[in-house]
Amino acid sequence: MSGMSVMAYRETVEQPSTAASTSPSATGGAAHPIPLKKHGLSEQEAAMFAALLEGRLNQAFALLGPRYLSEGEGGVTVIRAFHPGALAVRVTCRATGRLLGTLEQLTGRGGEASGFFAGAVVGLERRHAVPYVLEVDWREPDGSVSVQSTEDPYAFGLLLGELDLHLLMEGRHRQLADCLGAIPLEIDGVPGTRFAVWAPNAERVSVVGDFNQWDGRRHVMRLRHEPGVWEIFIPRIGPGDVYKYEILGRDGVLLPLKADPVARATEVPPATASVVANAQPYEWQDQAWMAQRAQRQSTSAPMSIYEVHPASWRRVPEEGCRNLSWDELADQLIPYVQELGFTHIELMPVMEHPFGGSWGYQPISMFAPSARFGKPERFAAFVDRCHQAGIGVLLDWVPAHFPSDEHGLAQFDGTALYEHADPREGFHQDWNTLIFNLGRNEVRGFLIASALEWLEHFHVDGLRVDAVASMLYRDYSRKSGEWVPNIHGGRENLEAVAFMRELNGVVAERCPGALMIAEESTSWPGVTSEIKQEGDHHGLGFSYKWNMGWMNDTLRYMQYDPLFRRYHHHDMTFGLLYAFSENFILPISHDEVVHGKRSLLNKMPGDEWRRFANVRAYFGFMWAHPGKKLLFMGSELGQHDEFDHDKSPPWHLLDEHGGHPAGHRQLRGLVADLNRLYRAEPALHQRDCRADGFAWAVGDDSVNSVLAFFRYADDGSPLLVVSNMTPVPRRNYRIGVPPVAPGHNGIWREILNTDAAVYGGSNAGNMGTVRAEPFGWHGHPASVELTLPPLSTLILRREG
């Protein structure tokens, strides 16, 4: 109804094909409407009556509901109700069911039935908040008459408390979904749903749904003026009911129907309405996990993350390639992740999004898990089952921008409410999306409350904040003249910096042990530094940062023919110059296997054997390198095709009887063994974020494309890691090692060889062990002489 004048409301508003849209005069058998003047409305009330019929009334509580003319036994009360299409309306005592009176229907401007019923009833006592029930007669399509019993929504007083509204205005309401949105509850013993929405610049806001034939005149909300919040309690609707907001802008134009920004549940896309969510709290069984979470997610703990697009991880071809439900994902994904030894699952955004092709990165409902996978409580059950299986759950979360879909946040109340009005600040050119106005208290509070909803309400273990770089810089992806400088004339987005510091501070305070992870692709300093003092603009307070530089450099190196890798040796070593400046996660994510970048296997040069060998050597280097690990689904299989959200990874490649090369199964076996080794060897994880956990053994052998380094545990015990990035075996390759300490036998055991036959390699190596010799090399008093298999990574542990 975008662009519609309210004068045309009655002619164009969608009417259901039921008798509820049939006037009494047309159906017969109903009391004749009475003239307006007979009811004795004041001049002001008469104007409000006309506005009600035209859809312009914004003060429905001043016209509808009870008017107490006297009190006590025998007192007189006038009740007004609006039920377009109803045959008759009676008032009964809620306590006894006794008939208190029958309301009369007024005529409209042309003498037609208006749907406005009014009349005096006797015997209501004011001390009861809602002492009466409206009995409404409707004509059914078969000609019968049905009776609807409901309390009067306009008989209820103010709903939201002053503290709620004050915190909302300040952007400090941390449980916003318990304040705004649709909350099933009882008021004075009456079950129903309280609706509340922030729309300060709207002329009128109504709740519409099947319960009122989507007629925006039926449930006009009350405006709480100072915070700009609209509220209403609608009796006898509850979980499962579908609704939207009908908003009349200040210019008198009806906006497209809007989904609830704080809805906790939604319809299944492509439907776009919000749904009243179940208010019953989920009964969690993950107490043991939550008690250990902070320790499991510390910088000294092993963290190996399996990134998943839940809609396509394992589709069901026999049923139209549908996605799995949360319960099915729990049954299938959790055992798979356990088998491969990952410590965490990271889900691409599960917040409701209208376009599946956005993979969730253009969310509409920041508080609702996508209905594609089931009800919100089933998502909670999925997280619970992950925790009981010892697996953490991370979510991608998008506070940088939102889609311009007309049913969403865009121009929500007819103005740039959530976004910037100036397109130089409010429009994201790369994604054709709108940018949150982080300078506005209510918007910051909305986003922080969204983050807390996932961390507190759903027990999620961390959020990976998407597109942080686009938030930090005002000129991100913009040319000169296309952006607005900050108050100091610079390019830094000071409002975004303040928002992230506040967000991470609140999460650290309220959710101990939860992670905040930044996808930040620039060299902004101090992303994972503590927030210490007010003037420190660089300590953003994130737990971890994706190491995008390492990922880009090393993948670029691996795509070169090994003959030319000697000229690009720095791509593999440069990351160690800054590896401990932040707490890093090494990400091989979905972004690296889409949009023509090719799958991980097909990035590699050479024939089939060499491509697999390259991936194996790269995985060995990655898992031994300082930093936590992340791998996108399908990469562990060595799939040939890029990620396609409409298809699953090629699970058939694992079928031993399908005629597929064993390399796919063997590569997955290597990933599982790397995860187990990473978790079992303290030297591979305890000092991931500390410089004293790493030392080069050989960092400058570009001629042979060999890299060797030590990793150290807290007790000082080392591992030796050696990568040969050419297909040429290197025999008698000498590497200096620490001296043989008292009690040690000088033996170094080969605990992983990516060229082992079990992984599809040539099975070259060192027969399991080598002995250190008192022969000084590389500045060490002892050394070992190794055979380096082609395109391989070796990991050796000193015995004793």
PDB file of C-alpha atoms in Angstrom, residues 66 68 94 125-132 152 154-157 187-188 190:
ATOM      1  CA  PRO A  66     -15.052   2.191  28.315  1.00  0.00           C
ATOM      2  CA  TYR A  68     -17.168   5.514  33.198  1.00  0.00           C
ATOM      3  CA  ARG A  94     -16.541 -11.337  32.599  1.00  0.00           C
ATOM      4  CA  GLU A 125     -17.646  -1.751  38.681  1.00  0.00           C
ATOM      5  CA  ARG A 126     -14.658   0.374  37.789  1.00  0.00           C
ATOM      6  CA  ARG A 127     -12.337  -1.214  40.297  1.00  0.00           C
ATOM      7  CA  HIS A 128     -11.943  -4.220  38.001  1.00  0.00           C
ATOM      8  CA  ALA A 129      -9.538  -3.406  35.151  1.00  0.00           C
ATOM      9  CA  VAL A 130     -11.348  -5.452  32.513  1.00  0.00           C
ATOM     10  CA  PRO A 131     -14.673  -6.575  33.988  1.00  0.00           C
ATOM     11  CA  TYR A 132     -16.470  -7.191  30.705  1.00  0.00           C
ATOM     12  CA  ASP A 152     -11.661  -5.057  24.864  1.00  0.00           C
ATOM     13  CA  TYR A 154      -9.016  -0.412  24.777  1.00  0.00           C
ATOM     14  CA  ALA A 155      -9.958  -1.221  28.361  1.00  0.00           C
ATOM     15  CA  PHE A 156      -6.322  -1.729  29.391  1.00  0.00           C
ATOM     16  CA  GLY A 157      -4.115   0.991  30.816  1.00  0.00           C
ATOM     17  CA  ILE A 187      -2.981  -8.861  32.418  1.00  0.00           C
ATOM     18  CA  ASP A 188      -5.562  -9.021  35.207  1.00  0.00           C
ATOM     19  CA  VAL A 190      -6.675 -12.004  30.696  1.00  0.00           C
TER      20      VAL A 190
END
